[in-house]
């Protein structure tokens, strides 16, 4: 139990960085999707 703080902190930092990266990628993707013409969007 001596290393529990380090282990939990490592998990918090890891998941925090992954979450921030995912939010940044989704934000960028939405911004770029607005620039694509409607006829070039096969998903709509």
PDB file of N, CA, C and O in Angstrom:
ATOM      1  N   UNK A   1       0.807  -1.200   0.000  1.00  0.00           N
ATOM      2  CA  UNK A   1       0.000   0.000   0.000  1.00  0.00           C
ATOM      3  C   UNK A   1       0.854   1.269   0.000  1.00  0.00           C
ATOM      4  O   UNK A   1       0.318   2.357  -0.089  1.00  0.00           O
ATOM      5  N   UNK A   2       2.154   1.130   0.092  1.00  0.00           N
ATOM      6  CA  UNK A   2       3.012   2.307   0.097  1.00  0.00           C
ATOM      7  C   UNK A   2       3.012   3.029  -1.242  1.00  0.00           C
ATOM      8  O   UNK A   2       3.165   4.242  -1.305  1.00  0.00           O
ATOM      9  N   UNK A   3       2.835   2.285  -2.315  1.00  0.00           N
ATOM     10  CA  UNK A   3       2.889   2.865  -3.655  1.00  0.00           C
ATOM     11  C   UNK A   3       1.501   3.165  -4.236  1.00  0.00           C
ATOM     12  O   UNK A   3       1.391   3.502  -5.410  1.00  0.00           O
ATOM     13  N   UNK A   4       0.468   3.044  -3.436  1.00  0.00           N
ATOM     14  CA  UNK A   4      -0.891   3.232  -3.938  1.00  0.00           C
ATOM     15  C   UNK A   4      -1.084   4.641  -4.493  1.00  0.00           C
ATOM     16  O   UNK A   4      -1.716   4.822  -5.534  1.00  0.00           O
ATOM     17  N   UNK A   5      -0.564   5.645  -3.838  1.00  0.00           N
ATOM     18  CA  UNK A   5      -0.702   7.022  -4.318  1.00  0.00           C
ATOM     19  C   UNK A   5      -0.052   7.214  -5.674  1.00  0.00           C
ATOM     20  O   UNK A   5      -0.613   7.877  -6.551  1.00  0.00           O
ATOM     21  N   UNK A   6       1.125   6.640  -5.851  1.00  0.00           N
ATOM     22  CA  UNK A   6       1.817   6.738  -7.126  1.00  0.00           C
ATOM     23  C   UNK A   6       1.040   6.024  -8.231  1.00  0.00           C
ATOM     24  O   UNK A   6       0.891   6.542  -9.336  1.00  0.00           O
ATOM     25  N   UNK A   7       0.538   4.840  -7.922  1.00  0.00           N
ATOM     26  CA  UNK A   7      -0.197   4.059  -8.919  1.00  0.00           C
ATOM     27  C   UNK A   7      -1.495   4.766  -9.297  1.00  0.00           C
ATOM     28  O   UNK A   7      -1.809   4.915 -10.491  1.00  0.00           O
ATOM     29  N   UNK A   8      -2.255   5.208  -8.313  1.00  0.00           N
ATOM     30  CA  UNK A   8      -3.514   5.906  -8.590  1.00  0.00           C
ATOM     31  C   UNK A   8      -3.240   7.205  -9.331  1.00  0.00           C
ATOM     32  O   UNK A   8      -3.940   7.545 -10.291  1.00  0.00           O
ATOM     33  N   UNK A   9      -2.224   7.929  -8.922  1.00  0.00           N
ATOM     34  CA  UNK A   9      -1.858   9.168  -9.622  1.00  0.00           C
ATOM     35  C   UNK A   9      -1.472   8.915 -11.066  1.00  0.00           C
ATOM     36  O   UNK A   9      -1.841   9.692 -11.958  1.00  0.00           O
ATOM     37  N   UNK A  10      -0.767   7.841 -11.308  1.00  0.00           N
ATOM     38  CA  UNK A  10      -0.378   7.496 -12.678  1.00  0.00           C
ATOM     39  C   UNK A  10      -1.601   7.199 -13.541  1.00  0.00           C
ATOM     40  O   UNK A  10      -1.680   7.626 -14.692  1.00  0.00           O
ATOM     41  N   UNK A  11      -2.557   6.470 -12.968  1.00  0.00           N
ATOM     42  CA  UNK A  11      -3.796   6.195 -13.704  1.00  0.00           C
ATOM     43  C   UNK A  11      -4.560   7.484 -13.986  1.00  0.00           C
ATOM     44  O   UNK A  11      -5.077   7.677 -15.090  1.00  0.00           O
ATOM     45  N   UNK A  12      -4.650   8.360 -13.014  1.00  0.00           N
ATOM     46  CA  UNK A  12      -5.372   9.625 -13.190  1.00  0.00           C
ATOM     47  C   UNK A  12      -4.717  10.453 -14.289  1.00  0.00           C
ATOM     48  O   UNK A  12      -5.398  10.991 -15.173  1.00  0.00           O
ATOM     49  N   UNK A  13      -3.403  10.554 -14.275  1.00  0.00           N
ATOM     50  CA  UNK A  13      -2.693  11.324 -15.299  1.00  0.00           C
ATOM     51  C   UNK A  13      -2.875  10.684 -16.668  1.00  0.00           C
ATOM     52  O   UNK A  13      -3.157  11.376 -17.657  1.00  0.00           O
ATOM     53  N   UNK A  14      -2.743   9.371 -16.746  1.00  0.00           N
ATOM     54  CA  UNK A  14      -2.880   8.667 -18.022  1.00  0.00           C
ATOM     55  C   UNK A  14      -4.262   8.868 -18.623  1.00  0.00           C
ATOM     56  O   UNK A  14      -4.393   9.253 -19.794  1.00  0.00           O
ATOM     57  N   UNK A  15      -5.311   8.616 -17.824  1.00  0.00           N
ATOM     58  CA  UNK A  15      -6.668   8.767 -18.348  1.00  0.00           C
ATOM     59  C   UNK A  15      -7.006  10.224 -18.619  1.00  0.00           C
ATOM     60  O   UNK A  15      -7.761  10.532 -19.541  1.00  0.00           O
ATOM     61  N   UNK A  16      -6.442  11.141 -17.848  1.00  0.00           N
ATOM     62  CA  UNK A  16      -6.657  12.560 -18.099  1.00  0.00           C
ATOM     63  C   UNK A  16      -6.058  12.994 -19.427  1.00  0.00           C
ATOM     64  O   UNK A  16      -6.686  13.723 -20.197  1.00  0.00           O
ATOM     65  N   UNK A  17      -4.857  12.541 -19.724  1.00  0.00           N
ATOM     66  CA  UNK A  17      -4.205  12.887 -20.987  1.00  0.00           C
ATOM     67  C   UNK A  17      -4.956  12.259 -22.163  1.00  0.00           C
ATOM     68  O   UNK A  17      -5.176  12.917 -23.189  1.00  0.00           O
ATOM     69  N   UNK A  18      -5.360  11.015 -22.017  1.00  0.00           N
ATOM     70  CA  UNK A  18      -6.121  10.356 -23.088  1.00  0.00           C
ATOM     71  C   UNK A  18      -7.443  11.076 -23.311  1.00  0.00           C
ATOM     72  O   UNK A  18      -7.864  11.295 -24.456  1.00  0.00           O
ATOM     73  N   UNK A  19      -8.127  11.461 -22.250  1.00  0.00           N
ATOM     74  CA  UNK A  19      -9.383  12.185 -22.371  1.00  0.00           C
ATOM     75  C   UNK A  19      -9.196  13.535 -23.042  1.00  0.00           C
ATOM     76  O   UNK A  19      -9.983  13.924 -23.905  1.00  0.00           O
ATOM     77  N   UNK A  20      -8.160  14.262 -22.648  1.00  0.00           N
ATOM     78  CA  UNK A  20      -7.888  15.563 -23.259  1.00  0.00           C
ATOM     79  C   UNK A  20      -7.555  15.416 -24.738  1.00  0.00           C
ATOM     80  O   UNK A  20      -7.997  16.221 -25.567  1.00  0.00           O
ATOM     81  N   UNK A  21      -6.812  14.384 -25.089  1.00  0.00           N
ATOM     82  CA  UNK A  21      -6.483  14.134 -26.492  1.00  0.00           C
ATOM     83  C   UNK A  21      -7.740  13.814 -27.295  1.00  0.00           C
ATOM     84  O   UNK A  21      -7.910  14.304 -28.416  1.00  0.00           O
ATOM     85  N   UNK A  22      -8.620  12.994 -26.733  1.00  0.00           N
ATOM     86  CA  UNK A  22      -9.864  12.642 -27.423  1.00  0.00           C
ATOM     87  C   UNK A  22     -10.734  13.872 -27.645  1.00  0.00           C
ATOM     88  O   UNK A  22     -11.288  14.058 -28.736  1.00  0.00           O
ATOM     89  N   UNK A  23     -10.843  14.726 -26.641  1.00  0.00           N
ATOM     90  CA  UNK A  23     -11.631  15.954 -26.785  1.00  0.00           C
ATOM     91  C   UNK A  23     -11.017  16.858 -27.849  1.00  0.00           C
ATOM     92  O   UNK A  23     -11.723  17.429 -28.682  1.00  0.00           O
ATOM     93  N   UNK A  24      -9.703  16.979 -27.856  1.00  0.00           N
ATOM     94  CA  UNK A  24      -9.030  17.818 -28.847  1.00  0.00           C
ATOM     95  C   UNK A  24      -9.251  17.279 -30.257  1.00  0.00           C
ATOM     96  O   UNK A  24      -9.508  18.050 -31.191  1.00  0.00           O
ATOM     97  N   UNK A  25      -9.193  15.952 -30.436  1.00  0.00           N
ATOM     98  CA  UNK A  25      -9.402  15.366 -31.756  1.00  0.00           C
ATOM     99  C   UNK A  25     -10.850  15.545 -32.213  1.00  0.00           C
ATOM    100  O   UNK A  25     -11.096  15.840 -33.387  1.00  0.00           O
ATOM    101  N   UNK A  26     -11.813  15.359 -31.331  1.00  0.00           N
ATOM    102  CA  UNK A  26     -13.215  15.549 -31.699  1.00  0.00           C
ATOM    103  C   UNK A  26     -13.504  17.003 -32.048  1.00  0.00           C
ATOM    104  O   UNK A  26     -14.220  17.285 -33.012  1.00  0.00           O
ATOM    105  N   UNK A  27     -12.935  17.913 -31.285  1.00  0.00           N
ATOM    106  CA  UNK A  27     -13.122  19.338 -31.570  1.00  0.00           C
ATOM    107  C   UNK A  27     -12.537  19.692 -32.926  1.00  0.00           C
ATOM    108  O   UNK A  27     -13.169  20.389 -33.726  1.00  0.00           O
ATOM    109  N   UNK A  28     -11.349  19.203 -33.207  1.00  0.00           N
ATOM    110  CA  UNK A  28     -10.707  19.480 -34.490  1.00  0.00           C
ATOM    111  C   UNK A  28     -11.477  18.852 -35.646  1.00  0.00           C
ATOM    112  O   UNK A  28     -11.659  19.463 -36.701  1.00  0.00           O
ATOM    113  N   UNK A  29     -11.961  17.629 -35.446  1.00  0.00           N
ATOM    114  CA  UNK A  29     -12.719  16.947 -36.499  1.00  0.00           C
ATOM    115  C   UNK A  29     -14.006  17.695 -36.810  1.00  0.00           C
ATOM    116  O   UNK A  29     -14.384  17.837 -37.976  1.00  0.00           O
ATOM    117  N   UNK A  30     -14.696  18.165 -35.796  1.00  0.00           N
ATOM    118  CA  UNK A  30     -15.938  18.916 -36.032  1.00  0.00           C
ATOM    119  C   UNK A  30     -15.654  20.219 -36.759  1.00  0.00           C
ATOM    120  O   UNK A  30     -16.418  20.624 -37.641  1.00  0.00           O
ATOM    121  N   UNK A  31     -14.573  20.877 -36.390  1.00  0.00           N
ATOM    122  CA  UNK A  31     -14.224  22.138 -37.051  1.00  0.00           C
ATOM    123  C   UNK A  31     -13.871  21.894 -38.516  1.00  0.00           C
ATOM    124  O   UNK A  31     -14.305  22.631 -39.402  1.00  0.00           O
ATOM    125  N   UNK A  32     -13.142  20.825 -38.802  1.00  0.00           N
ATOM    126  CA  UNK A  32     -12.772  20.517 -40.181  1.00  0.00           C
ATOM    127  C   UNK A  32     -13.968  20.024 -40.994  1.00  0.00           C
ATOM    128  O   UNK A  32     -14.047  20.287 -42.193  1.00  0.00           O
ATOM    129  N   UNK A  33     -14.893  19.319 -40.355  1.00  0.00           N
ATOM    130  CA  UNK A  33     -16.064  18.808 -41.067  1.00  0.00           C
ATOM    131  C   UNK A  33     -16.940  19.948 -41.567  1.00  0.00           C
ATOM    132  O   UNK A  33     -17.621  19.803 -42.584  1.00  0.00           O
ATOM    133  N   UNK A  34     -16.935  21.070 -40.888  1.00  0.00           N
ATOM    134  CA  UNK A  34     -17.721  22.221 -41.339  1.00  0.00           C
ATOM    135  C   UNK A  34     -17.187  22.792 -42.646  1.00  0.00           C
ATOM    136  O   UNK A  34     -17.921  23.437 -43.385  1.00  0.00           O
ATOM    137  N   UNK A  35     -15.921  22.553 -42.938  1.00  0.00           N
ATOM    138  CA  UNK A  35     -15.292  23.104 -44.143  1.00  0.00           C
ATOM    139  C   UNK A  35     -15.530  22.241 -45.382  1.00  0.00           C
ATOM    140  O   UNK A  35     -15.269  22.687 -46.488  1.00  0.00           O
ATOM    141  N   UNK A  36     -16.009  21.013 -45.201  1.00  0.00           N
ATOM    142  CA  UNK A  36     -16.219  20.101 -46.317  1.00  0.00           C
ATOM    143  C   UNK A  36     -17.584  20.387 -46.937  1.00  0.00           C
ATOM    144  O   UNK A  36     -18.575  20.585 -46.239  1.00  0.00           O
ATOM    145  N   UNK A  37     -17.630  20.386 -48.253  1.00  0.00           N
ATOM    146  CA  UNK A  37     -18.895  20.615 -48.956  1.00  0.00           C
ATOM    147  C   UNK A  37     -19.859  19.455 -48.689  1.00  0.00           C
ATOM    148  O   UNK A  37     -19.440  18.319 -48.479  1.00  0.00           O
ATOM    149  N   UNK A  38     -21.161  19.752 -48.706  1.00  0.00           N
ATOM    150  CA  UNK A  38     -22.160  18.727 -48.405  1.00  0.00           C
ATOM    151  C   UNK A  38     -22.114  17.546 -49.370  1.00  0.00           C
ATOM    152  O   UNK A  38     -22.345  16.410 -48.968  1.00  0.00           O
ATOM    153  N   UNK A  39     -21.819  17.781 -50.629  1.00  0.00           N
ATOM    154  CA  UNK A  39     -21.776  16.664 -51.587  1.00  0.00           C
ATOM    155  C   UNK A  39     -20.557  15.748 -51.363  1.00  0.00           C
ATOM    156  O   UNK A  39     -20.527  14.633 -51.860  1.00  0.00           O
ATOM    157  N   UNK A  40     -19.578  16.203 -50.605  1.00  0.00           N
ATOM    158  CA  UNK A  40     -18.409  15.399 -50.313  1.00  0.00           C
ATOM    159  C   UNK A  40     -18.525  14.657 -48.977  1.00  0.00           C
ATOM    160  O   UNK A  40     -17.565  14.050 -48.518  1.00  0.00           O
ATOM    161  N   UNK A  41     -19.694  14.720 -48.350  1.00  0.00           N
ATOM    162  CA  UNK A  41     -19.918  14.048 -47.064  1.00  0.00           C
ATOM    163  C   UNK A  41     -20.757  12.793 -47.274  1.00  0.00           C
ATOM    164  O   UNK A  41     -21.975  12.853 -47.316  1.00  0.00           O
ATOM    165  N   UNK A  42     -20.127  11.640 -47.414  1.00  0.00           N
ATOM    166  CA  UNK A  42     -20.904  10.413 -47.628  1.00  0.00           C
ATOM    167  C   UNK A  42     -21.673   9.991 -46.390  1.00  0.00           C
ATOM    168  O   UNK A  42     -22.576   9.179 -46.481  1.00  0.00           O
ATOM    169  N   UNK A  43     -21.335  10.517 -45.219  1.00  0.00           N
ATOM    170  CA  UNK A  43     -21.991  10.119 -43.984  1.00  0.00           C
ATOM    171  C   UNK A  43     -23.275  10.897 -43.727  1.00  0.00           C
ATOM    172  O   UNK A  43     -23.963  10.627 -42.744  1.00  0.00           O
ATOM    173  N   UNK A  44     -23.620  11.844 -44.608  1.00  0.00           N
ATOM    174  CA  UNK A  44     -24.872  12.593 -44.400  1.00  0.00           C
ATOM    175  C   UNK A  44     -25.922  12.178 -45.402  1.00  0.00           C
ATOM    176  O   UNK A  44     -25.689  11.600 -46.406  1.00  0.00           O
TER     177      UNK A  44
END
